[in-house]
PDB file of C-alpha atoms in Angstrom:
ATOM      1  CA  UNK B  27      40.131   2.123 -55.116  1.00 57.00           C
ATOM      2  CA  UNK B  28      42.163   5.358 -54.308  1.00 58.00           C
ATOM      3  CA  UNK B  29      40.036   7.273 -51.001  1.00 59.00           C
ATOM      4  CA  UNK B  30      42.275  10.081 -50.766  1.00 60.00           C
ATOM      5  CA  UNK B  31      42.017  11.786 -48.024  1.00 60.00           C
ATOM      6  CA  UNK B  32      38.656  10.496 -47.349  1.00 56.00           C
ATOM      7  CA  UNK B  33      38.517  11.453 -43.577  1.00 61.00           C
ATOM      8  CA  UNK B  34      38.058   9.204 -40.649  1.00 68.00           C
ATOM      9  CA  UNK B  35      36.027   5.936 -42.937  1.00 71.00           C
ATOM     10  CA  UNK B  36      36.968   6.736 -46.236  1.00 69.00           C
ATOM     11  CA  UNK B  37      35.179   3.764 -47.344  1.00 73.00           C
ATOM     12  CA  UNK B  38      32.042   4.873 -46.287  1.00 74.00           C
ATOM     13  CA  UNK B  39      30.000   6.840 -49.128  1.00 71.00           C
ATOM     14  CA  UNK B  40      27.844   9.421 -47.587  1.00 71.00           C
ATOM     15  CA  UNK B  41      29.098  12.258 -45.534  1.00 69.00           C
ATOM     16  CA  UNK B  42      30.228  11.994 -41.967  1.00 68.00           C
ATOM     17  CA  UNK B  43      29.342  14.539 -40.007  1.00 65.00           C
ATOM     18  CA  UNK B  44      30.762  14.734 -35.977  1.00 66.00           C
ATOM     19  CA  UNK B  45      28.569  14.917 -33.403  1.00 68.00           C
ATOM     20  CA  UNK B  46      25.685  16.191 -36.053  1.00 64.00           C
ATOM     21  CA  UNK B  47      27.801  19.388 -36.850  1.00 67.00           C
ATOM     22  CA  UNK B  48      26.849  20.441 -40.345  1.00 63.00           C
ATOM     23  CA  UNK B  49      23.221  18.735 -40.286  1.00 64.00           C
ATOM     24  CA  UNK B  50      20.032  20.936 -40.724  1.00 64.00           C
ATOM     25  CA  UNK B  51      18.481  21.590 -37.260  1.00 61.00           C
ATOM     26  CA  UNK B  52      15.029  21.211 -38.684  1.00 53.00           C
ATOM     27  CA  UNK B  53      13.275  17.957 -39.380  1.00 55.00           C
ATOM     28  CA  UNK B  54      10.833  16.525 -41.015  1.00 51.00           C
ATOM     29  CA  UNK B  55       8.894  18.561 -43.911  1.00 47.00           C
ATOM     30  CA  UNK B  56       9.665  22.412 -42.535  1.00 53.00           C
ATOM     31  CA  UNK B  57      13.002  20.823 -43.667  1.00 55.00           C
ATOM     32  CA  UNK B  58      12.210  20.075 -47.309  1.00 62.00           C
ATOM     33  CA  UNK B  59      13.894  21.674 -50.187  1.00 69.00           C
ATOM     34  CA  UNK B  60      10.368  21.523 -52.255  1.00 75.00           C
ATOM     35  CA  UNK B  61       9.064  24.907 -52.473  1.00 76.00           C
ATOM     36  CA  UNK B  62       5.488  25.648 -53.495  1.00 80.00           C
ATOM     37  CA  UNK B  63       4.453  27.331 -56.445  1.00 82.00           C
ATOM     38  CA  UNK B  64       2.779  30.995 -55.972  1.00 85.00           C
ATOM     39  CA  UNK B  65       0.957  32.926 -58.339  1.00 87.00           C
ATOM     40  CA  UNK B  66       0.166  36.629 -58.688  1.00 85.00           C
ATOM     41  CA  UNK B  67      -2.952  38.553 -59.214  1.00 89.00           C
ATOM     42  CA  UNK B  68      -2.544  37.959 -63.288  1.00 91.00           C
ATOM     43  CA  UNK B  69      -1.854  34.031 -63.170  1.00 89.00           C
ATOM     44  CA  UNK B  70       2.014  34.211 -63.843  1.00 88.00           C
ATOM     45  CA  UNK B  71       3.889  32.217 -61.969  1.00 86.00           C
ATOM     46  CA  UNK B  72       6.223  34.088 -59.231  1.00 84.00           C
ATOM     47  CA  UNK B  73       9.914  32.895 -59.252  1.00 81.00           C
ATOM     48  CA  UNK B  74      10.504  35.436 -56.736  1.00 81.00           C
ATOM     49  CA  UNK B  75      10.084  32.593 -54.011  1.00 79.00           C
ATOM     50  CA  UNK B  76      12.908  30.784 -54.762  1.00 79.00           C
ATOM     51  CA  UNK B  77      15.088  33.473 -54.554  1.00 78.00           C
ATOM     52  CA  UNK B  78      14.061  34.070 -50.867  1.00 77.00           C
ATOM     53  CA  UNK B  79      13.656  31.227 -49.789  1.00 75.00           C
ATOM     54  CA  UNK B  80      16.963  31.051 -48.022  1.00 71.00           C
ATOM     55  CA  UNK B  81      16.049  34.861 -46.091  1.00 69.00           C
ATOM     56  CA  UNK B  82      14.895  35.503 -43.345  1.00 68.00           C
ATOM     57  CA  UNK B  83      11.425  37.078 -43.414  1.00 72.00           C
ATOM     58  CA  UNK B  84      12.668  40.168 -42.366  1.00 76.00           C
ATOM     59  CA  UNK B  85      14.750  40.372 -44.964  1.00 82.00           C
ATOM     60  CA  UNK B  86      13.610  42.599 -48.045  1.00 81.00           C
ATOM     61  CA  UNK B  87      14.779  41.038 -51.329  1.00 81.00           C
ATOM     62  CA  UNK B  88      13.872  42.701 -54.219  1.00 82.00           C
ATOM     63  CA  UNK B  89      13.164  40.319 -57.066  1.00 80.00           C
ATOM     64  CA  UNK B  90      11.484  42.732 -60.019  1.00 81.00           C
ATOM     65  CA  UNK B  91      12.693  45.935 -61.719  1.00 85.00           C
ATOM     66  CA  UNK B  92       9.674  47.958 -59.600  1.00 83.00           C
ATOM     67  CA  UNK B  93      11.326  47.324 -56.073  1.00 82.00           C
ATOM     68  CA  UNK B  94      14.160  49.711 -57.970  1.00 84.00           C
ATOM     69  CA  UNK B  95      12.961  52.301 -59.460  1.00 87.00           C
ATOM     70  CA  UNK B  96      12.047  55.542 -57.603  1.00 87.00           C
ATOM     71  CA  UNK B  97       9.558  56.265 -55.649  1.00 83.00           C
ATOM     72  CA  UNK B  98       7.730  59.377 -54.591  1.00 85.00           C
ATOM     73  CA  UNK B  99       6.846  59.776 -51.239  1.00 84.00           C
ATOM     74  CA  UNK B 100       4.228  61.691 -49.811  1.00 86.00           C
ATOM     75  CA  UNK B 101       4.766  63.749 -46.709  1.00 84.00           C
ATOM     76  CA  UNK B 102       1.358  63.587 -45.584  1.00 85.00           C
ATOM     77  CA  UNK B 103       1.738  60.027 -45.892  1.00 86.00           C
ATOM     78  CA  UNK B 104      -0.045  58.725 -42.215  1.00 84.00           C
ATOM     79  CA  UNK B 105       2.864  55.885 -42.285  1.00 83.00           C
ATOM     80  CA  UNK B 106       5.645  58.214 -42.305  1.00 85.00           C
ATOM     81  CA  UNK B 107       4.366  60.412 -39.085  1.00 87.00           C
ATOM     82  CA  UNK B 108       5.686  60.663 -36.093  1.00 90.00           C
ATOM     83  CA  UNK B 109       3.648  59.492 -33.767  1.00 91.00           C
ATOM     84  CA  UNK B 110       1.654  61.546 -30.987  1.00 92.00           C
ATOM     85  CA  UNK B 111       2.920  62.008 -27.179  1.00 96.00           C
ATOM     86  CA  UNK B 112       0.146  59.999 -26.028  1.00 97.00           C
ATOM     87  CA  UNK B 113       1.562  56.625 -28.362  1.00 95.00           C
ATOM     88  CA  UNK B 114       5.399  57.732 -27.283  1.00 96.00           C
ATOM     89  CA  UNK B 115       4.722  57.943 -23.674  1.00 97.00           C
ATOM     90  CA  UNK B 116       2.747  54.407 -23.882  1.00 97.00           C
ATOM     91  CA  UNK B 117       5.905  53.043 -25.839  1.00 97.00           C
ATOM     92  CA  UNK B 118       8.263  54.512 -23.174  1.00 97.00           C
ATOM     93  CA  UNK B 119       6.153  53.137 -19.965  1.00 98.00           C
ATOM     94  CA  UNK B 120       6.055  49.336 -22.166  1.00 98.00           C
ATOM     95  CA  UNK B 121       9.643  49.394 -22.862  1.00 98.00           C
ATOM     96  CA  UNK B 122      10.655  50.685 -19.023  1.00 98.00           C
ATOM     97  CA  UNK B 123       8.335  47.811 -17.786  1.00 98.00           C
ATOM     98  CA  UNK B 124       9.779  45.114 -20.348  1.00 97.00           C
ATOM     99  CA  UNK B 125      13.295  46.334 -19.222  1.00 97.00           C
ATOM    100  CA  UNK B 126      12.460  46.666 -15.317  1.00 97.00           C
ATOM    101  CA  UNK B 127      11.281  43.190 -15.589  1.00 96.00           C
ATOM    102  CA  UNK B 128      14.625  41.727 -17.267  1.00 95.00           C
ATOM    103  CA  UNK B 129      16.713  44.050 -14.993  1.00 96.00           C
ATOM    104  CA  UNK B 130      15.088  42.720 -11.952  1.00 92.00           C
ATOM    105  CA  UNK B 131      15.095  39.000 -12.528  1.00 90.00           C
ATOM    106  CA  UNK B 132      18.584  38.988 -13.494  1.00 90.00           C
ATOM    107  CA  UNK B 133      19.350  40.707 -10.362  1.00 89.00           C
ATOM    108  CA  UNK B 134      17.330  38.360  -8.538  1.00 85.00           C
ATOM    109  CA  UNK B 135      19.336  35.546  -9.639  1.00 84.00           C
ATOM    110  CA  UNK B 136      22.227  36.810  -9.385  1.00 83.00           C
ATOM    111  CA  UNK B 137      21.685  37.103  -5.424  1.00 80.00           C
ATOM    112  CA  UNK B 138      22.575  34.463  -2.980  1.00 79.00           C
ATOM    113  CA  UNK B 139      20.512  31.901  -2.033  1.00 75.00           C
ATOM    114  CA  UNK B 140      17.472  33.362  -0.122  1.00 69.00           C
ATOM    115  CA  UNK B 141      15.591  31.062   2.699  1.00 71.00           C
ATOM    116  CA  UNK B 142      12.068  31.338   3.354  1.00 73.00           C
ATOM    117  CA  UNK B 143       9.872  34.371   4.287  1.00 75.00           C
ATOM    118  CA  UNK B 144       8.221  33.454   7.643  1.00 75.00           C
ATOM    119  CA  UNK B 145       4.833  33.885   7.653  1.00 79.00           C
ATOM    120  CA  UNK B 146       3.626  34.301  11.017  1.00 81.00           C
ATOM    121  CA  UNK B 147       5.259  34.055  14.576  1.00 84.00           C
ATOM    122  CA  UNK B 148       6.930  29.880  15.271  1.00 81.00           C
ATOM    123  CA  UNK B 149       3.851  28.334  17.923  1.00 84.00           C
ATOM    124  CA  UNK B 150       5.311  25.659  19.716  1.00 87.00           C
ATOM    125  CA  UNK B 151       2.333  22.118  19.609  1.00 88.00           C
ATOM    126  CA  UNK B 152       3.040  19.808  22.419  1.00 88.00           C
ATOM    127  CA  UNK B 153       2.321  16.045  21.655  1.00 86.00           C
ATOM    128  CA  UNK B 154       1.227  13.991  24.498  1.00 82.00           C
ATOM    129  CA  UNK B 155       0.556  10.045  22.411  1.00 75.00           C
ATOM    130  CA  UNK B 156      -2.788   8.504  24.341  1.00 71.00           C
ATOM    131  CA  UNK B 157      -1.866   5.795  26.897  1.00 71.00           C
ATOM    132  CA  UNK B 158      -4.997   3.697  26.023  1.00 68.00           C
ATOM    133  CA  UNK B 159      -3.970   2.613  22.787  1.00 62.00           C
ATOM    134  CA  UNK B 160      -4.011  -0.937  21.530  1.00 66.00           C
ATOM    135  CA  UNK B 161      -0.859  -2.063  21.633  1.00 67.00           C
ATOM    136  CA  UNK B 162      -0.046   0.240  24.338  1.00 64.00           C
ATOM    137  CA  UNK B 163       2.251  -1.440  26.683  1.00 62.00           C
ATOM    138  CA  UNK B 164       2.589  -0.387  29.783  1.00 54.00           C
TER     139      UNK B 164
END
């Protein structure tokens, strides 16, 4: 029997992959190929899934001659407003916190080592063991 240039174990008859690379990095049955059958509003089957299945979900795939055609748009459409000063100023004071908080911890991190905060002023206990122990040589 001729291997070729079979790779490391020729002889061996399923595929060898290095340190995993080349293996799906999901498991179990999020992992299966099996895709289940949808159905649209008339009963027809959809075939539409199997073409995105590999996409991402924000991914738009169009999959019937309808996605293509034209569309008219309508300018009073609510969707395609801008939105008020009230909604962009809450945007703008979300994103400056989301980015103050990123900014800050990777500036925190990137500082040396800091010690301890001390909370109050150091108070100095004397011990003094009792001499009447048991045990309590003396």
């Amino acid at each position: 029997m001729d291997f070729g240039d079979g790779g490391s174990f020729p002889e061996i008859h399923i595929a060898q992959l290095p340190l995993g690379m080349g293996k799906d990095s999901q498991r179990g049955a999020a992992s299966s190929k099996t895709v289940a059958l949808q159905y649209d509003e008339s009963g027809k089957l959809r075939y539409d899934v199997l073409v995105k299945q590999r996409y991402y979900k924000s991914k738009i795939v169009h999959t019937c001659l309808a996605d293509t055609k034209l569309k008219m748009i309508d300018d009073e459409d609510p969707e395609l407003q801008k939105p008020d000063e009230d909604a962009i100023r809450k945007t703008i004071e979300a994103t400056k916190a989301a980015l103050e908080k990123i900014v800050n911890s990777k500036v925190a991190s990137a500082l040396p080592v800091q010690h301890a905060k001390k909370v109050g002023e150091s108070q100095f206990i004397r011990y003094t063991p009792r001499q009447q122990a048991a045990g309590q040589t003396a």
